[in-house]
């Protein structure tokens, strides 16, 4: 049987695969792009909260600005609520971190079923062959320039396919990872998750006294990704179109209970929390799912043999800061660039060198994000400690990651080489701060002060981002590093205030960046 010849075959028509197909269809002409999706129809899925890198990618690279505002919800940032140890603090009395205004950079809440269905239609109109309800079997990866081969099964029909580029976007099915033994287990964080989709969830903006709404200057809390934070776990609320709300829990397995996987057990667990229960008085569960272990890595994202793994087919860290769509955007940008260079006639050697560079940076980026979560779930439930972590993490996200993406520095080989030379220093700094946060957590816990600020406190959440208007504009590396040192010193000084029991902030001599990148934890 003569195989069907395809330039780019994308296995999986979920968010990662469909977005990549759109990007390739916009950038390439005269090349055949096929998407093969096992499901016959799209339905709800996790990964519904989008943050700024992904939003920038959707708007700037994919031309989806009008679509997002027309068919999805705009997002009013991440919003955190803190409870008492008894879990009975009324919603309006909880300490809160969350914006009192629409964020400076756009972000969105994504109904995955709607997005993926709409993308399939858009892609077909652009000439992409997007096939639903088919299975891929007999996958053989080509070596040394040979095409990749597989069979597509559609009912009784079996078709042989050969392709120059193969991209695995099959999610946790991870076809290439299983074939090539790419899996890298991540023992920490060891988290499980249960989530579901609900109708009839109460509108948080209609609850509580006037002072509660006035606190955020009537900014719509409902459009935020809500996080209710506890020691060892957190609960999310994400609003979707047509009256559906995604609600889930991510929990350290030392705390997780298997009965939560049942609809009755999940509902019972949620209702143990007074503030959460107040949002669920009229709620109805319409579907649920669970994962036993969330995090995993990969030995390779991109191969010189012209294959790649993207989205959850590659690696997954943790959902706390909603990084999933960011990783899809970064990975798809790398893959689209490599495919464009190859099909555009660039030499195999040059494409191979860039493939290795992109792969090394993707590994670095994944490991940097993992350092935000390892041994950190215990700190989430304290307003004081979590505020330290938030200020560090969101400050670095804007200053180091979002800024570079908005300026396409991730596609600049020289920039990536400089980043990789700094890899060990950056990772050490992140580990040092993680150890510092645990130290503050341990001390507050030992003094029975862990929950002391979890009632009546409010932070806008953007008060650490006074440099926001710089992001995406021309800046030198020296300016970026100076801003990094400022973020580090601010958080470090406030951590010392907590450790020393200072009632007022203490003025301290700023430390150089090298201080934070030393091999030992920050201990003052």
Coordinates of C-alpha atoms in Angstrom, one line a residue:
X1 CA 0.0 0.0 0.0
X2 CA 1.4 3.4 -1.0
X3 CA 1.5 5.6 2.1
X4 CA -0.2 9.0 2.2
X5 CA 2.6 11.7 2.2
X6 CA 2.3 14.4 4.7
X7 CA 4.7 17.3 5.6
X8 CA 3.6 17.6 9.2
X9 CA 1.5 15.1 11.1
X10 CA 0.1 16.2 14.5
X11 CA -1.1 13.3 16.7
X12 CA -3.8 14.8 18.9
X13 CA -6.3 17.5 18.2
X14 CA -6.7 19.0 21.7
X15 CA -5.5 22.4 22.6
X16 CA -1.8 21.9 22.0
X17 CA -2.2 20.1 18.6
X18 CA -4.9 22.4 17.3
X19 CA -3.0 25.5 18.2
X20 CA 0.1 24.2 16.5
X21 CA -1.8 23.4 13.4
X22 CA -3.2 26.9 13.3
X23 CA 0.3 28.4 13.8
X24 CA 1.8 26.3 11.0
X25 CA -1.1 27.1 8.7
X26 CA -0.5 30.8 9.2
X27 CA 3.3 30.5 8.7
X28 CA 3.6 27.9 6.0
X29 CA 2.0 27.7 2.5
X30 CA 2.0 24.8 0.1
X31 CA 2.6 22.2 2.8
X32 CA 0.3 19.5 4.0
X33 CA -0.6 19.6 7.7
X34 CA -2.8 16.8 9.2
X35 CA -4.2 16.5 12.7
X36 CA -5.4 13.1 14.0
X37 CA -7.6 13.1 17.0
X38 CA -8.9 10.0 18.8
X39 CA -12.0 11.5 20.3
X40 CA -15.1 11.9 18.1
X41 CA -16.1 15.1 19.8
X42 CA -14.5 17.6 22.2
X43 CA -15.6 17.9 25.8
X44 CA -14.5 19.8 28.9
X45 CA -10.9 19.3 30.0
X46 CA -8.5 20.9 32.5
X47 CA -6.1 23.6 31.5
X48 CA -8.8 26.2 31.5
X49 CA -6.9 29.1 33.2
X50 CA -4.6 31.0 30.9
X51 CA -1.9 33.4 32.0
X52 CA 0.1 36.1 30.2
X53 CA 2.7 34.2 28.1
X54 CA -0.1 32.0 26.5
X55 CA -2.4 35.0 26.1
X56 CA 0.4 36.9 24.3
X57 CA 1.0 33.9 22.1
X58 CA -2.7 33.5 21.2
X59 CA -3.1 37.2 20.4
X60 CA 0.2 38.0 18.7
X61 CA 1.2 34.8 17.0
X62 CA -2.2 33.2 16.3
X63 CA -4.4 36.2 15.6
X64 CA -7.1 35.1 18.1
X65 CA -7.7 38.4 20.0
X66 CA -11.2 39.0 18.8
X67 CA -12.1 35.3 19.1
X68 CA -11.0 35.2 22.8
X69 CA -13.1 38.2 23.8
X70 CA -16.1 37.0 21.7
X71 CA -16.1 33.3 22.6
X72 CA -14.2 33.0 26.0
X73 CA -14.1 34.9 29.3
X74 CA -11.5 37.6 30.0
X75 CA -9.6 36.8 33.2
X76 CA -9.1 39.0 36.2
X77 CA -5.9 37.4 37.3
X78 CA -5.1 34.8 39.9
X79 CA -6.9 35.3 43.3
X80 CA -6.0 33.7 46.6
X81 CA -8.1 33.3 49.7
X82 CA -6.8 32.2 53.1
X83 CA -8.7 30.3 55.8
X84 CA -8.4 29.4 59.5
X85 CA -7.2 26.1 60.6
X86 CA -10.9 25.1 61.3
X87 CA -11.8 26.0 57.6
X88 CA -14.8 28.0 58.9
X89 CA -13.8 31.6 58.1
X90 CA -16.6 33.4 56.2
X91 CA -15.6 34.3 52.7
X92 CA -15.8 38.1 53.3
X93 CA -13.4 37.8 56.3
X94 CA -10.7 35.8 54.6
X95 CA -7.4 37.4 53.8
X96 CA -7.0 37.9 50.1
X97 CA -4.4 38.4 47.4
X98 CA -6.0 39.6 44.1
X99 CA -6.3 42.4 41.7
X100 CA -8.6 45.4 42.4
X101 CA -8.5 46.3 38.7
X102 CA -8.4 44.6 35.3
X103 CA -4.8 43.3 34.8
X104 CA -2.4 45.3 32.7
X105 CA -1.8 42.4 30.3
X106 CA -4.8 40.4 29.0
X107 CA -5.5 36.8 30.1
X108 CA -8.5 34.5 29.6
X109 CA -10.5 31.6 31.1
X110 CA -10.8 28.9 28.5
X111 CA -13.7 26.6 27.9
X112 CA -11.6 23.8 26.3
X113 CA -14.5 22.1 24.6
X114 CA -15.4 25.3 22.8
X115 CA -11.9 26.3 22.0
X116 CA -10.9 23.0 20.5
X117 CA -14.1 22.6 18.5
X118 CA -13.7 26.2 17.2
X119 CA -10.0 25.6 16.3
X120 CA -10.8 22.5 14.4
X121 CA -13.2 24.5 12.2
X122 CA -10.7 27.4 11.8
X123 CA -8.0 24.9 10.8
X124 CA -10.1 23.1 8.2
X125 CA -10.9 26.5 6.6
X126 CA -7.2 27.1 6.4
X127 CA -6.6 23.9 4.6
X128 CA -5.6 21.7 7.5
X129 CA -6.9 18.1 7.4
X130 CA -8.4 17.7 10.8
X131 CA -9.7 14.2 11.4
X132 CA -11.8 13.2 14.5
X133 CA -12.6 9.8 15.8
X134 CA -9.5 8.0 14.4
X135 CA -6.8 6.0 16.1
X136 CA -3.1 5.9 15.3
X137 CA -1.3 2.5 15.4
X138 CA 2.1 1.1 14.5
X139 CA 4.1 4.2 15.0
X140 CA 7.6 4.0 13.7
X141 CA 10.0 7.0 14.0
X142 CA 12.2 7.6 11.1
X143 CA 16.0 7.9 11.7
X144 CA 18.7 9.7 9.7
X145 CA 16.3 11.6 7.5
X146 CA 13.8 8.7 6.9
X147 CA 10.1 9.6 7.2
X148 CA 8.0 8.6 10.2
X149 CA 5.4 6.0 9.5
X150 CA 2.1 5.0 11.1
X151 CA -1.4 3.7 10.3
X152 CA -4.6 5.6 10.8
X153 CA -7.6 3.5 11.6
X154 CA -11.1 5.0 10.9
X155 CA -13.7 2.3 11.5
X156 CA -13.0 -0.5 9.0
X157 CA -10.6 1.7 7.0
X158 CA -6.8 1.5 7.6
X159 CA -4.5 4.1 5.9
X160 CA -0.7 4.1 5.8
X161 CA 0.9 7.5 6.4
X162 CA 4.4 8.8 6.0
X163 CA 5.4 12.2 7.2
X164 CA 8.5 14.4 7.3
X165 CA 7.7 15.9 10.7
X166 CA 5.8 14.2 13.5
X167 CA 4.5 16.1 16.6
X168 CA 3.0 14.2 19.5
X169 CA 0.2 16.2 21.1
X170 CA -1.7 13.2 22.6
X171 CA -1.7 14.5 26.2
X172 CA -1.0 12.0 28.9
X173 CA -1.3 9.2 26.3
X174 CA 2.2 10.3 25.4
X175 CA 2.8 8.0 22.4
X176 CA 6.3 9.1 21.6
X177 CA 7.3 9.2 25.3
X178 CA 6.3 5.5 25.6
X179 CA 7.9 4.5 22.4
X180 CA 11.2 6.3 23.1
X181 CA 11.2 5.8 26.9
X182 CA 11.3 9.6 27.5
X183 CA 9.5 9.6 30.9
X184 CA 11.3 11.3 33.8
X185 CA 9.5 10.6 37.1
X186 CA 9.1 13.5 39.5
X187 CA 8.7 12.2 43.0
X188 CA 8.2 15.7 44.4
X189 CA 5.8 17.4 44.3
X190 CA 3.7 14.2 44.8
X191 CA 0.2 15.6 44.2
X192 CA -3.1 14.2 43.1
X193 CA -6.1 16.1 41.7
X194 CA -9.8 15.7 41.5
X195 CA -11.9 18.1 39.6
X196 CA -15.3 18.5 38.0
X197 CA -17.6 20.9 36.1
X198 CA -20.6 22.4 38.0
X199 CA -23.7 24.3 37.1
X200 CA -25.4 26.6 39.5
X201 CA -22.3 27.9 41.3
X202 CA -23.1 31.2 43.2
X203 CA -21.6 34.4 41.9
X204 CA -18.9 35.5 44.3
X205 CA -19.6 39.1 43.3
X206 CA -23.1 38.8 44.7
X207 CA -22.0 37.5 48.1
X208 CA -20.9 39.2 51.3
X209 CA -21.5 42.8 52.5
X210 CA -20.9 45.9 50.4
X211 CA -17.5 46.3 52.1
X212 CA -16.3 43.0 50.6
X213 CA -17.0 44.2 47.0
X214 CA -15.7 47.7 47.8
X215 CA -12.4 46.2 48.9
X216 CA -11.5 45.4 45.3
X217 CA -13.2 48.5 43.9
X218 CA -15.9 46.3 42.4
X219 CA -13.5 44.5 40.1
X220 CA -15.1 41.2 39.1
X221 CA -13.7 38.5 41.4
X222 CA -15.8 35.9 39.5
X223 CA -13.6 36.3 36.4
X224 CA -10.5 35.5 38.4
X225 CA -9.1 32.0 38.8
X226 CA -10.0 31.6 42.5
X227 CA -7.7 29.7 44.8
X228 CA -8.7 28.7 48.3
X229 CA -5.4 27.8 50.0
X230 CA -4.7 25.4 52.8
X231 CA -1.6 23.7 54.2
X232 CA -0.8 20.9 51.6
X233 CA -3.6 21.6 49.2
X234 CA -5.7 24.2 47.3
X235 CA -9.1 24.4 45.7
X236 CA -9.7 26.2 42.3
X237 CA -12.8 27.9 40.8
X238 CA -12.6 28.8 37.1
X239 CA -15.7 30.3 35.4
X240 CA -16.5 29.1 31.9
X241 CA -19.1 30.1 29.4
X242 CA -22.8 29.1 29.6
X243 CA -23.0 28.9 33.4
X244 CA -20.4 26.2 33.9
X245 CA -17.7 26.5 36.6
X246 CA -14.6 24.3 36.8
X247 CA -13.8 23.3 40.4
X248 CA -11.0 21.1 41.6
X249 CA -8.5 20.3 44.3
X250 CA -4.8 19.7 44.0
X251 CA -3.5 18.0 47.1
X252 CA -0.2 16.6 48.5
X253 CA -0.7 12.8 48.5
X254 CA 0.2 12.8 52.2
X255 CA -3.2 14.6 52.7
X256 CA -5.2 13.3 49.7
X257 CA -8.1 10.9 50.5
X258 CA -9.1 8.3 47.8
X259 CA -12.8 8.8 48.6
X260 CA -12.6 12.3 47.1
X261 CA -12.6 10.6 43.6
X262 CA -16.2 9.8 43.9
X263 CA -18.8 12.5 43.2
X264 CA -20.2 12.2 46.7
X265 CA -16.8 12.2 48.4
X266 CA -15.7 15.2 46.3
X267 CA -18.8 17.2 47.2
X268 CA -18.5 16.3 50.8
X269 CA -14.8 17.4 50.9
X270 CA -15.6 20.7 49.3
X271 CA -18.4 21.4 51.7
X272 CA -16.0 21.0 54.7
X273 CA -14.8 24.5 53.8
X274 CA -17.3 27.2 54.8
X275 CA -16.3 29.7 52.2
X276 CA -16.3 27.1 49.4
X277 CA -19.6 25.7 50.6
X278 CA -21.2 29.2 50.4
X279 CA -20.6 29.1 46.7
X280 CA -22.0 25.6 46.2
X281 CA -25.4 25.9 47.8
X282 CA -27.3 25.5 44.5
X283 CA -24.5 23.7 42.6
X284 CA -24.9 20.6 40.5
X285 CA -22.0 18.4 39.4
X286 CA -22.2 17.5 35.7
X287 CA -18.9 15.5 35.3
X288 CA -15.6 14.8 37.1
X289 CA -12.2 13.3 36.6
X290 CA -9.1 12.6 38.7
X291 CA -5.3 12.1 38.3
X292 CA -3.2 10.2 40.9
X293 CA 0.1 11.9 40.2
X294 CA 0.4 15.2 38.3
X295 CA 4.1 15.9 37.7
X296 CA 6.4 14.2 35.2
X297 CA 9.3 15.3 33.0
X298 CA 10.8 14.2 29.7
X299 CA 14.2 13.3 28.5
X300 CA 13.6 15.2 25.2
X301 CA 11.2 17.8 23.9
X302 CA 12.5 18.1 20.3
X303 CA 14.6 15.7 18.3
X304 CA 17.0 16.3 15.3
X305 CA 15.1 13.3 13.7
X306 CA 12.3 15.8 13.1
X307 CA 9.8 14.8 15.9
X308 CA 8.6 16.7 18.9
X309 CA 6.4 16.3 22.0
X310 CA 4.2 19.3 23.0
X311 CA 1.7 20.0 25.8
X312 CA 1.1 17.2 28.2
X313 CA 2.6 14.8 25.8
X314 CA 5.9 16.2 26.9
X315 CA 6.0 17.1 30.5
X316 CA 3.9 18.7 33.2
X317 CA 5.0 20.5 36.4
X318 CA 2.0 21.6 38.6
X319 CA -1.1 23.6 37.9
X320 CA -0.8 26.1 40.8
X321 CA 0.2 29.1 38.6
X322 CA -1.7 27.9 35.5
X323 CA 1.5 27.2 33.5
X324 CA 0.0 24.6 31.1
X325 CA -0.9 26.9 28.3
X326 CA 2.4 28.8 28.7
X327 CA 4.3 25.6 28.1
X328 CA 2.1 24.8 25.1
X329 CA 2.9 28.3 23.7
X330 CA 6.6 28.1 24.2
X331 CA 6.8 24.5 22.9
X332 CA 4.7 25.2 19.8
X333 CA 6.7 28.3 19.0
X334 CA 9.9 26.3 19.1
X335 CA 8.4 23.5 17.0
X336 CA 6.9 25.9 14.4
X337 CA 10.3 27.7 14.1
X338 CA 12.1 24.4 13.6
X339 CA 9.6 23.1 11.0
X340 CA 9.7 26.5 9.2
X341 CA 13.5 26.4 9.0
X342 CA 13.5 22.8 7.8
X343 CA 10.8 23.1 5.2
X344 CA 12.3 26.5 4.2
X345 CA 15.5 24.8 3.1
X346 CA 17.8 25.5 6.0
X347 CA 20.6 22.9 6.3
X348 CA 20.0 19.8 8.4
X349 CA 23.1 20.6 10.5
X350 CA 21.8 24.1 11.3
X351 CA 18.3 22.9 12.2
X352 CA 19.9 20.1 14.3
X353 CA 22.0 22.6 16.3
X354 CA 19.0 24.8 16.9
X355 CA 16.9 21.8 17.9
X356 CA 19.4 20.9 20.6
X357 CA 19.5 24.5 21.8
X358 CA 15.7 24.7 22.1
X359 CA 15.6 21.3 23.8
X360 CA 18.1 22.4 26.4
X361 CA 16.3 25.6 27.1
X362 CA 12.9 23.8 27.4
X363 CA 14.5 21.5 30.0
X364 CA 15.8 24.5 31.9
X365 CA 12.5 26.2 31.8
X366 CA 10.7 23.1 33.0
X367 CA 13.2 22.6 35.9
X368 CA 12.9 26.3 36.9
X369 CA 9.1 25.9 37.2
X370 CA 9.5 22.7 39.2
X371 CA 11.6 24.6 41.8
X372 CA 8.5 26.7 42.5
X373 CA 6.6 23.7 43.7
X374 CA 9.0 21.2 45.3
X375 CA 8.5 21.1 49.1
X376 CA 6.4 24.2 48.9
X377 CA 2.8 22.9 49.4
X378 CA 3.1 23.4 53.1
X379 CA 3.5 27.2 52.8
X380 CA 0.4 27.8 50.7
X381 CA -2.0 28.0 53.6
X382 CA -0.4 31.0 55.4
X383 CA -1.1 34.4 54.0
X384 CA 2.2 35.8 55.2
X385 CA 4.4 33.1 53.7
X386 CA 2.4 32.7 50.5
X387 CA 2.6 36.5 50.0
X388 CA 6.4 36.2 50.1
X389 CA 6.3 33.4 47.6
X390 CA 3.8 35.2 45.3
X391 CA 5.9 38.3 45.2
X392 CA 9.0 36.4 44.2
X393 CA 7.3 34.1 41.7
X394 CA 5.1 36.6 39.9
X395 CA 7.9 39.2 39.9
X396 CA 10.3 36.8 38.2
X397 CA 7.6 35.6 35.9
X398 CA 7.1 39.1 34.5
X399 CA 10.7 40.2 34.6
X400 CA 12.4 37.1 33.3
X401 CA 10.0 34.9 31.4
X402 CA 7.1 37.0 30.1
X403 CA 9.4 39.9 29.0
X404 CA 11.6 37.5 27.0
X405 CA 8.7 35.8 25.4
X406 CA 7.0 39.1 24.4
X407 CA 10.3 40.2 22.7
X408 CA 10.8 36.8 21.0
X409 CA 14.1 36.4 22.8
X410 CA 13.3 32.7 23.2
X411 CA 13.9 32.4 19.4
X412 CA 17.3 34.2 19.6
X413 CA 20.1 31.6 19.7
X414 CA 22.6 34.0 21.4
X415 CA 20.1 34.9 24.1
X416 CA 19.4 31.2 24.8
X417 CA 23.1 30.4 25.1
X418 CA 23.5 33.2 27.7
X419 CA 20.5 31.9 29.6
X420 CA 21.9 28.4 29.6
X421 CA 25.2 29.6 30.9
X422 CA 23.3 31.1 33.9
X423 CA 21.2 28.0 34.4
X424 CA 22.8 26.6 37.5
X425 CA 22.8 30.0 39.2
X426 CA 19.2 30.6 38.5
X427 CA 18.1 27.2 39.7
X428 CA 20.2 27.6 42.9
X429 CA 18.6 30.9 43.6
X430 CA 15.1 29.4 43.3
X431 CA 16.1 26.5 45.5
X432 CA 17.5 28.9 48.1
X433 CA 14.3 30.9 48.2
X434 CA 12.2 27.7 48.5
X435 CA 14.3 26.8 51.5
X436 CA 13.9 30.2 53.0
X437 CA 10.1 30.0 52.6
X438 CA 10.1 26.6 54.4
X439 CA 12.2 28.1 57.2
X440 CA 9.6 30.9 57.7
X441 CA 6.8 28.3 57.5
X442 CA 8.5 26.1 60.1
X443 CA 9.1 29.0 62.5
X444 CA 5.6 30.4 62.3
X445 CA 4.2 26.8 62.7
X446 CA 6.4 26.2 65.8
X447 CA 5.2 29.4 67.3
X448 CA 1.5 28.6 66.4
X449 CA 1.4 31.7 64.2
X450 CA 0.9 30.1 60.8
X451 CA -2.7 31.3 60.4
X452 CA -2.4 34.6 62.3
X453 CA -2.8 36.8 59.3
X454 CA -5.4 34.7 57.4
X455 CA -8.2 37.0 58.4
X456 CA -8.9 40.6 57.4
X457 CA -5.7 41.2 55.3
X458 CA -5.8 42.3 51.6
X459 CA -3.1 42.7 49.0
X460 CA -3.8 43.8 45.4
X461 CA -1.3 41.2 44.2
X462 CA 0.1 43.7 41.7
X463 CA 1.8 45.8 44.4
X464 CA 5.1 44.0 43.7
X465 CA 4.9 44.8 39.9
X466 CA 5.7 48.5 39.8
X467 CA 7.9 47.7 36.8
X468 CA 5.0 46.2 34.7
X469 CA 5.1 49.0 32.1
X470 CA 8.7 48.0 31.2
X471 CA 7.7 44.5 30.2
X472 CA 7.9 43.8 26.5
X473 CA 9.8 47.0 25.8
X474 CA 13.5 47.2 24.9
X475 CA 15.7 46.6 28.0
X476 CA 19.3 45.6 28.4
X477 CA 20.4 42.5 30.2
X478 CA 21.8 44.7 32.8
X479 CA 18.5 46.4 33.4
X480 CA 16.8 43.0 33.7
X481 CA 19.3 41.7 36.2
X482 CA 19.0 44.9 38.3
X483 CA 15.3 44.4 38.5
X484 CA 15.9 40.8 39.5
X485 CA 18.2 41.9 42.3
X486 CA 15.5 44.3 43.5
X487 CA 12.8 41.6 43.6
X488 CA 15.2 39.2 45.4
X489 CA 16.2 41.8 48.0
X490 CA 12.6 42.9 48.7
X491 CA 11.4 39.4 49.3
X492 CA 14.5 38.4 51.3
X493 CA 14.2 41.4 53.6
X494 CA 10.5 40.7 54.3
X495 CA 11.3 37.1 55.1
X496 CA 13.9 38.2 57.6
X497 CA 11.4 40.5 59.2
X498 CA 9.1 37.5 59.8
X499 CA 11.9 35.4 61.1
X500 CA 13.1 38.1 63.5
X501 CA 9.6 39.0 64.6
X502 CA 10.0 42.6 63.5
X503 CA 6.7 44.6 63.8
X504 CA 7.9 47.1 61.2
X505 CA 10.0 46.6 58.1
X506 CA 13.7 46.8 58.8
X507 CA 16.0 48.8 56.5
X508 CA 18.8 46.5 55.2
X509 CA 21.7 46.9 52.9
X510 CA 20.8 45.3 49.5
X511 CA 22.6 42.1 48.7
X512 CA 24.2 41.5 45.2
X513 CA 22.7 38.9 43.0
X514 CA 25.6 36.5 43.6
X515 CA 24.6 36.3 47.3
X516 CA 21.3 34.7 46.3
X517 CA 22.9 32.3 43.9
X518 CA 25.3 30.7 46.4
X519 CA 25.3 27.0 47.2
X520 CA 23.8 27.3 50.6
X521 CA 20.3 28.3 51.6
X522 CA 19.6 32.0 52.5
X523 CA 20.0 32.2 56.3
X524 CA 20.8 35.9 56.8

